[in-house]
mmCIF file of N, CA and C in Angstrom:
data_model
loop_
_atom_site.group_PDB
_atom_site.id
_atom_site.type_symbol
_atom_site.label_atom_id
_atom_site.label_comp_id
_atom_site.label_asym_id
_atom_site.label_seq_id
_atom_site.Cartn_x
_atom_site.Cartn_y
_atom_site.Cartn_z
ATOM 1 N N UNK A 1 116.372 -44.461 -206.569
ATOM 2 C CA UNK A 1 117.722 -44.978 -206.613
ATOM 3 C C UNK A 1 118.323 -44.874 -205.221
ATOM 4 N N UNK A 2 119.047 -45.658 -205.079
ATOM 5 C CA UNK A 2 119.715 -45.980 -203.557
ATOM 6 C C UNK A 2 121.286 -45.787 -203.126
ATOM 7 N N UNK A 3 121.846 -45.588 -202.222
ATOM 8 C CA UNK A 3 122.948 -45.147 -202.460
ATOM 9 C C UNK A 3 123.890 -46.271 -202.876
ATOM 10 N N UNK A 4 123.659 -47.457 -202.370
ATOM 11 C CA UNK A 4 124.464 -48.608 -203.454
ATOM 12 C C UNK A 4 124.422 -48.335 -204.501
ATOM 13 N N UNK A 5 122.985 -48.448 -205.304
ATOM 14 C CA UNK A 5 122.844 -47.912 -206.489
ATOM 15 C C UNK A 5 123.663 -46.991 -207.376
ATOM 16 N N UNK A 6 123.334 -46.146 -206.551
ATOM 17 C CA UNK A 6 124.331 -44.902 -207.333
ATOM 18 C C UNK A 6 125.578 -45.320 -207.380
ATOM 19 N N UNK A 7 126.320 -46.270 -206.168
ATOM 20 C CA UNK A 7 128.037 -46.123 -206.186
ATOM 21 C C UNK A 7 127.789 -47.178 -207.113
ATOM 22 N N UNK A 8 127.561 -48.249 -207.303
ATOM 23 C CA UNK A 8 127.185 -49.404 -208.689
ATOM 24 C C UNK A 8 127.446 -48.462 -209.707
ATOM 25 N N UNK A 9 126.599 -47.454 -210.267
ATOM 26 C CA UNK A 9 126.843 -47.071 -211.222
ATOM 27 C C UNK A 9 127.958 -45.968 -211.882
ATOM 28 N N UNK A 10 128.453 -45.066 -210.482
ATOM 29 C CA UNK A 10 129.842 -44.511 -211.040
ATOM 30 C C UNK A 10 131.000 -45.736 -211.171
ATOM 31 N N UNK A 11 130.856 -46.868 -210.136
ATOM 32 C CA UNK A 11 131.891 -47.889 -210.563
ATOM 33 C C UNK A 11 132.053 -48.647 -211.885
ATOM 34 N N UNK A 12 131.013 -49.001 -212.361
ATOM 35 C CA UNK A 12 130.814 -49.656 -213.724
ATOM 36 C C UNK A 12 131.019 -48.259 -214.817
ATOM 37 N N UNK A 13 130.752 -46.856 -214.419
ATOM 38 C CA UNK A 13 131.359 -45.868 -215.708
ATOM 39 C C UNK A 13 133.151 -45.658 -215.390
ATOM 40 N N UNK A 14 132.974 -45.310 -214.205
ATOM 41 C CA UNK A 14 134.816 -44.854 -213.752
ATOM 42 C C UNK A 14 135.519 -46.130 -213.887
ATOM 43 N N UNK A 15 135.833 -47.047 -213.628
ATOM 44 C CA UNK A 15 136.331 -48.158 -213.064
ATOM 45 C C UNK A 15 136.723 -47.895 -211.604
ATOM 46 N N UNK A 16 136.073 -47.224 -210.804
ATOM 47 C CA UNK A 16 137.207 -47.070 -209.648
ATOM 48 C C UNK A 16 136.345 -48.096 -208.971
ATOM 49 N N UNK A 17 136.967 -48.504 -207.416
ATOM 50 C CA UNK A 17 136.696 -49.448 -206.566
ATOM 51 C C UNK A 17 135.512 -48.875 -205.947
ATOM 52 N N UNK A 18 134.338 -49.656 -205.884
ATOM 53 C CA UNK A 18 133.286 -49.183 -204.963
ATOM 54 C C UNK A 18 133.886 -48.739 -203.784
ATOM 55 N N UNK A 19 134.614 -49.200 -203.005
ATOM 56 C CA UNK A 19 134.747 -49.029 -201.713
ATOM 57 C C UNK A 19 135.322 -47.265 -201.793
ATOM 58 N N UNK A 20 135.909 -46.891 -202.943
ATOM 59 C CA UNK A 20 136.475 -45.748 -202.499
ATOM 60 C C UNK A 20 135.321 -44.929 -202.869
ATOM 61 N N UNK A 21 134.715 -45.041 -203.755
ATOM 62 C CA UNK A 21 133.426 -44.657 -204.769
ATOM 63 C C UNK A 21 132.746 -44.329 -203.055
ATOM 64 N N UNK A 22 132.379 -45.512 -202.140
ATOM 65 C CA UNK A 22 131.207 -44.916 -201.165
ATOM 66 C C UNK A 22 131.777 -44.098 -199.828
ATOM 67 N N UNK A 23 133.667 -44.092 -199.564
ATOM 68 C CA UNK A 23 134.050 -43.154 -198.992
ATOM 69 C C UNK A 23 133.811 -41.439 -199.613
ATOM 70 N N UNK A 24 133.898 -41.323 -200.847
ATOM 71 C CA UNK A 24 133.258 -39.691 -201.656
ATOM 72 C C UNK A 24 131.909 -40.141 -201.632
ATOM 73 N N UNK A 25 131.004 -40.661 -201.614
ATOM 74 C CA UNK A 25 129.620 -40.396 -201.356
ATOM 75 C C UNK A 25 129.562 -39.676 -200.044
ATOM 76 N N UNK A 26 129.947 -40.850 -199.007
ATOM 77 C CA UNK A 26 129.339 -40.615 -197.574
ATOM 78 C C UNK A 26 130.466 -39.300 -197.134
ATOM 79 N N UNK A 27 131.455 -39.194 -197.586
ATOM 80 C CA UNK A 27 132.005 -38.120 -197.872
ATOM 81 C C UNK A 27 131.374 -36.499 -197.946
ATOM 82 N N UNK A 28 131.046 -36.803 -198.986
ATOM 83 C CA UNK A 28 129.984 -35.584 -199.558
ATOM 84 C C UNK A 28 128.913 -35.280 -198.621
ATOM 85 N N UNK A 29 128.146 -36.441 -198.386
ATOM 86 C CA UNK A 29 127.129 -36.401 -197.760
ATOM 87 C C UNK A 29 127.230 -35.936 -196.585
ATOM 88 N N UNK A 30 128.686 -36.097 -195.713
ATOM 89 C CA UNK A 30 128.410 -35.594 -194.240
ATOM 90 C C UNK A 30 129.103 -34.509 -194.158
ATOM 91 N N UNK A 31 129.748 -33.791 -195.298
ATOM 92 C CA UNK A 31 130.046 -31.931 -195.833
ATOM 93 C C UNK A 31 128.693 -31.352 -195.592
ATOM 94 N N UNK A 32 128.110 -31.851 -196.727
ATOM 95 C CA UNK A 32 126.642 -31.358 -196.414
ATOM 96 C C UNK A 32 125.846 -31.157 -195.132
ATOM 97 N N UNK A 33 126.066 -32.290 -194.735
ATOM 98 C CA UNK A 33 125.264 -32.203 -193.283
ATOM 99 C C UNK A 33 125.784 -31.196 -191.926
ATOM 100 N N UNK A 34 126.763 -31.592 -192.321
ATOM 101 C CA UNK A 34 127.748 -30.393 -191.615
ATOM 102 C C UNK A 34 127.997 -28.915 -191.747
ATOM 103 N N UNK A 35 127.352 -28.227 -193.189
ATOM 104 C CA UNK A 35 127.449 -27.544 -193.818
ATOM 105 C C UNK A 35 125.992 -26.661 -193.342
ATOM 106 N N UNK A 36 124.868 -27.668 -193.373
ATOM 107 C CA UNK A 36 123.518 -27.350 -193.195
ATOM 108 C C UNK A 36 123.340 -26.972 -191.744
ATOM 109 N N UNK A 37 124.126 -27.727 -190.405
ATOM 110 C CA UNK A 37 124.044 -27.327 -189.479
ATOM 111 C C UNK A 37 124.410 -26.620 -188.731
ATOM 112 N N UNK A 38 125.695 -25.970 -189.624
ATOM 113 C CA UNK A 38 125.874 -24.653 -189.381
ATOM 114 C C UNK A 38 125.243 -23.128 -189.991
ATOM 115 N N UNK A 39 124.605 -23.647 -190.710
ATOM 116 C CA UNK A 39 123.438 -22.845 -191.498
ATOM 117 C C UNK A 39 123.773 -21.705 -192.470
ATOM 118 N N UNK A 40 124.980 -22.921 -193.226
ATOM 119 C CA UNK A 40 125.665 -22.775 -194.714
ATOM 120 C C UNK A 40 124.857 -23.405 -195.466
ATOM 121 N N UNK A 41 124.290 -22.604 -196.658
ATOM 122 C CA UNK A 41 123.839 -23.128 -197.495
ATOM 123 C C UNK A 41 124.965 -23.789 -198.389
ATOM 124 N N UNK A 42 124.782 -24.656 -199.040
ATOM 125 C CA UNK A 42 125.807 -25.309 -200.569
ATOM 126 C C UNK A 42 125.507 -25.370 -201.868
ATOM 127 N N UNK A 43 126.159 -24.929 -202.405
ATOM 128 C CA UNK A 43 125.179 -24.537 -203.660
ATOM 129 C C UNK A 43 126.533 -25.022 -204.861
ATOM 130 N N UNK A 44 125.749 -26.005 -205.879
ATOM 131 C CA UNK A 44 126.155 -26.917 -206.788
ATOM 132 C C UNK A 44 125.969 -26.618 -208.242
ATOM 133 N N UNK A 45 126.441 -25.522 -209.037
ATOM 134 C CA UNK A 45 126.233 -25.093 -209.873
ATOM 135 C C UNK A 45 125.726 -25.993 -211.415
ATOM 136 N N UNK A 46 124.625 -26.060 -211.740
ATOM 137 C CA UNK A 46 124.196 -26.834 -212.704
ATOM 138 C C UNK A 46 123.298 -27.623 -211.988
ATOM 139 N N UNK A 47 123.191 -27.880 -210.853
ATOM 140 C CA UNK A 47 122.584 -29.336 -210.773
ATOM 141 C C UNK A 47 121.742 -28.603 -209.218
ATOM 142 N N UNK A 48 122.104 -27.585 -208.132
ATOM 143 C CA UNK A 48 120.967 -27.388 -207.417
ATOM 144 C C UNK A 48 121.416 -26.762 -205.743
ATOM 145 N N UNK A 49 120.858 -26.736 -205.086
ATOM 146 C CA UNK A 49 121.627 -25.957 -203.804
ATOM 147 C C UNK A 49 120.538 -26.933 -202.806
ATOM 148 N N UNK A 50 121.452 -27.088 -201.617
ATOM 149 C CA UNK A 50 120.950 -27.168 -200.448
ATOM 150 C C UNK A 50 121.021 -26.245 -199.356
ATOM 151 N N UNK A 51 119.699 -25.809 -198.695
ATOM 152 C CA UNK A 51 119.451 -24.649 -198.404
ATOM 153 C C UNK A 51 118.753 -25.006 -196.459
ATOM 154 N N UNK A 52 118.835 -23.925 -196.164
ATOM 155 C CA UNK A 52 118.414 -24.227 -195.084
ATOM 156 C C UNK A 52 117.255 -22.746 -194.960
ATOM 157 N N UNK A 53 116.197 -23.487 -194.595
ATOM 158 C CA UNK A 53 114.860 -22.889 -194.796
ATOM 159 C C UNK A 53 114.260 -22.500 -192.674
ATOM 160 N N UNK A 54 113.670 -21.513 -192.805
ATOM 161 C CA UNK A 54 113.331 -20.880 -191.642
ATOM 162 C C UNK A 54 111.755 -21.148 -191.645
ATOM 163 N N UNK A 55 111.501 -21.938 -191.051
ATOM 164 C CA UNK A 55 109.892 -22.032 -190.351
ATOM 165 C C UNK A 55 109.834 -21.252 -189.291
ATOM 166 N N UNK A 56 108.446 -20.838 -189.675
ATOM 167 C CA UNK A 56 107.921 -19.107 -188.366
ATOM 168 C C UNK A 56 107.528 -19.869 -187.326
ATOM 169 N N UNK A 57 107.118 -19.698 -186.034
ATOM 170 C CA UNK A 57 106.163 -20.408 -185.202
ATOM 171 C C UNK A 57 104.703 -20.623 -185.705
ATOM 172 N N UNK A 58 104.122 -21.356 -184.921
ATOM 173 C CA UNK A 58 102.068 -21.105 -185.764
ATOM 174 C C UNK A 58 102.279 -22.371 -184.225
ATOM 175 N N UNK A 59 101.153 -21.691 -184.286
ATOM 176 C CA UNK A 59 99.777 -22.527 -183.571
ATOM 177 C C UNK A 59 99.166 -23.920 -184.231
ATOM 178 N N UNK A 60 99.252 -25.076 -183.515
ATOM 179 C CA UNK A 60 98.707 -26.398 -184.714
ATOM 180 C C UNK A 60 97.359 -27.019 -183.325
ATOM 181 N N UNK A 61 96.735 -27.491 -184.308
ATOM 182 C CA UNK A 61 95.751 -28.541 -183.074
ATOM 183 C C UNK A 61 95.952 -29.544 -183.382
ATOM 184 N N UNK A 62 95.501 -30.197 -181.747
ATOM 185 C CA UNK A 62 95.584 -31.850 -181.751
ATOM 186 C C UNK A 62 94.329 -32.384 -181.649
ATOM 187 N N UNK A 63 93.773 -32.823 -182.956
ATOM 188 C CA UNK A 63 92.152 -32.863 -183.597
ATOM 189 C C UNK A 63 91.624 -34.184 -181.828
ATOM 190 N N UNK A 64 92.690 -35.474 -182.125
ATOM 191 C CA UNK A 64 92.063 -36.532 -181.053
ATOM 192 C C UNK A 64 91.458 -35.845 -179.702
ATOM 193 N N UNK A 65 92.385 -34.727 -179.160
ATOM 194 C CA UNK A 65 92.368 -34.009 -177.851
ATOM 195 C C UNK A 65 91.705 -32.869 -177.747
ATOM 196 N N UNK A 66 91.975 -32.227 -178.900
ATOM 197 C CA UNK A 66 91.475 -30.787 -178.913
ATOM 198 C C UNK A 66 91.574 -29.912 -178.406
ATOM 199 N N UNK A 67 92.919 -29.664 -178.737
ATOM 200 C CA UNK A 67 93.950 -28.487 -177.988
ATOM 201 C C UNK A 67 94.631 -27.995 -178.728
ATOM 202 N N UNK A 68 95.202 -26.938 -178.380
ATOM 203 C CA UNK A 68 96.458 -26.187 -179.188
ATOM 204 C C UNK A 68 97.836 -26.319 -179.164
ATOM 205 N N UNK A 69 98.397 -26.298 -179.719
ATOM 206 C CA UNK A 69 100.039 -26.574 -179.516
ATOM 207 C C UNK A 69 100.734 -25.622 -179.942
ATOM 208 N N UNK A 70 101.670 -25.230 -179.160
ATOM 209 C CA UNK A 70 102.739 -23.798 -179.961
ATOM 210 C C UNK A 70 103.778 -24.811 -180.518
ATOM 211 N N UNK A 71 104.050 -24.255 -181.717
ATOM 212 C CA UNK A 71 105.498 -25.192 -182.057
ATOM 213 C C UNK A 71 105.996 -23.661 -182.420
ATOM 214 N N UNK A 72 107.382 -23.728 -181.883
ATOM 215 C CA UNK A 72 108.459 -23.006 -181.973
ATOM 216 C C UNK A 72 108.756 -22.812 -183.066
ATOM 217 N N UNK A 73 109.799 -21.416 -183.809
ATOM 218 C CA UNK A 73 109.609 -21.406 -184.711
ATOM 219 C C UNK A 73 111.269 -22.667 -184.968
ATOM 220 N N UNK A 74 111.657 -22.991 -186.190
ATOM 221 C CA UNK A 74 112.772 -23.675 -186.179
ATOM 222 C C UNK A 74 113.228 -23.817 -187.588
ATOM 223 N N UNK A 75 114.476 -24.395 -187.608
ATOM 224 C CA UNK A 75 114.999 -24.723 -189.462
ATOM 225 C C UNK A 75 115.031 -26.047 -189.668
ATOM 226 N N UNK A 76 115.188 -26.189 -191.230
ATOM 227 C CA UNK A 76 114.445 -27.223 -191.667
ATOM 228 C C UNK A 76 115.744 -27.565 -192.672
ATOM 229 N N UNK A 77 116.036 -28.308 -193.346
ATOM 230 C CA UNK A 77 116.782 -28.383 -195.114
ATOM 231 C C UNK A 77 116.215 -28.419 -195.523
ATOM 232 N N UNK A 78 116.524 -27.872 -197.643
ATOM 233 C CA UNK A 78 115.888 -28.344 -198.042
ATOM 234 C C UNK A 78 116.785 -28.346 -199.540
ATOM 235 N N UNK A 79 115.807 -29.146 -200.651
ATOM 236 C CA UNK A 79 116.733 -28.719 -201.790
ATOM 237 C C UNK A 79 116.011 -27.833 -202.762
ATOM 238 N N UNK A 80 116.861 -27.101 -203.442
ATOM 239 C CA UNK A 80 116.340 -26.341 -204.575
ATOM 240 C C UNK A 80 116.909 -26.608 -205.962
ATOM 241 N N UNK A 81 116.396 -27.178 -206.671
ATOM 242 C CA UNK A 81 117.119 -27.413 -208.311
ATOM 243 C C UNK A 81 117.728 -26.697 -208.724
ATOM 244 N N UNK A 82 118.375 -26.517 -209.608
ATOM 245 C CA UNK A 82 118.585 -25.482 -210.142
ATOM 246 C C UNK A 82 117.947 -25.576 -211.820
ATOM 247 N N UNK A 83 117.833 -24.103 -212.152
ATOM 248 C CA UNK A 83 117.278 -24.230 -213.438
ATOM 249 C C UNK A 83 117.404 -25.065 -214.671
ATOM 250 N N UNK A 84 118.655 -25.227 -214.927
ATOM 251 C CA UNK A 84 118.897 -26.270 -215.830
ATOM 252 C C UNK A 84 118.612 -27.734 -215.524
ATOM 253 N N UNK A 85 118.803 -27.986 -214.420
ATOM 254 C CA UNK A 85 118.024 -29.268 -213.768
ATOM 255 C C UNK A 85 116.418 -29.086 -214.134
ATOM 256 N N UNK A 86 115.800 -28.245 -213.715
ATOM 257 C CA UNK A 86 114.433 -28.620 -213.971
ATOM 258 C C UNK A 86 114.040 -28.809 -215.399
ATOM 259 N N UNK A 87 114.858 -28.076 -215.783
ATOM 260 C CA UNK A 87 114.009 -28.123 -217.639
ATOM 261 C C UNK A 87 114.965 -29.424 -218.014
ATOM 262 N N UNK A 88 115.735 -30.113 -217.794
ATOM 263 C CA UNK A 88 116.185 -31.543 -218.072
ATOM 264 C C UNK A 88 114.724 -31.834 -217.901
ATOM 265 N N UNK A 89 114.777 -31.958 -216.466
ATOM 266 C CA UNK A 89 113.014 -33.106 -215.886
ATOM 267 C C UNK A 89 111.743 -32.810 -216.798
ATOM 268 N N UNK A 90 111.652 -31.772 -217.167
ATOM 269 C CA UNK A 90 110.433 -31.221 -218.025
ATOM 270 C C UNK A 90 110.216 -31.293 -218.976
ATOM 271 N N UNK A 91 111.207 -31.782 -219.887
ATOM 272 C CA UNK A 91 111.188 -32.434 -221.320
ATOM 273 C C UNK A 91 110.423 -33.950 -221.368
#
């Protein structure tokens, strides 16, 4: 599903105007992003958290060349369901 998509479908349940429908999407969406890059997690009770996850450093090779590469360690997002979300999906 796409984010038109989605605002299509709260407009046809709410009646409200798409246009305001995709100002609270993109809304939401750049809380979040903003939220994550300060390395606030958000967490959405019933439905799941967005989290910001810590990758260690490691050593990777580059098979074509055949060498080593350090990658730094760094953060990542990510999402986590929450329980009642998953057992929806699992039925």
């Amino acid at each position: 599903m796409t984010k038109a998509e989605i605002v299509n479908s709260i407009a046809s349940k709410t009646g409200i105007e798409k246009v305001a429908i995709m100002q609270v999407v993109e809304s939401f969406m750049e809380e979040v992003e903003s939220s994550l890059e300060a390395k606030e997690n958000v967490y959405l009770r019933g439905f799941g958290s967005f989290i910001v996850k810590k990758r260690a450093a490691k050593v990777a090779r580059n098979i074509s060349k055949n060498t080593t590469i350090n990658i730094p360690a760094h953060n990542i997002p990510a999402f986590k369901p929450s329980k009642t979300f998953v057992a929806k999906l699992s039925k």
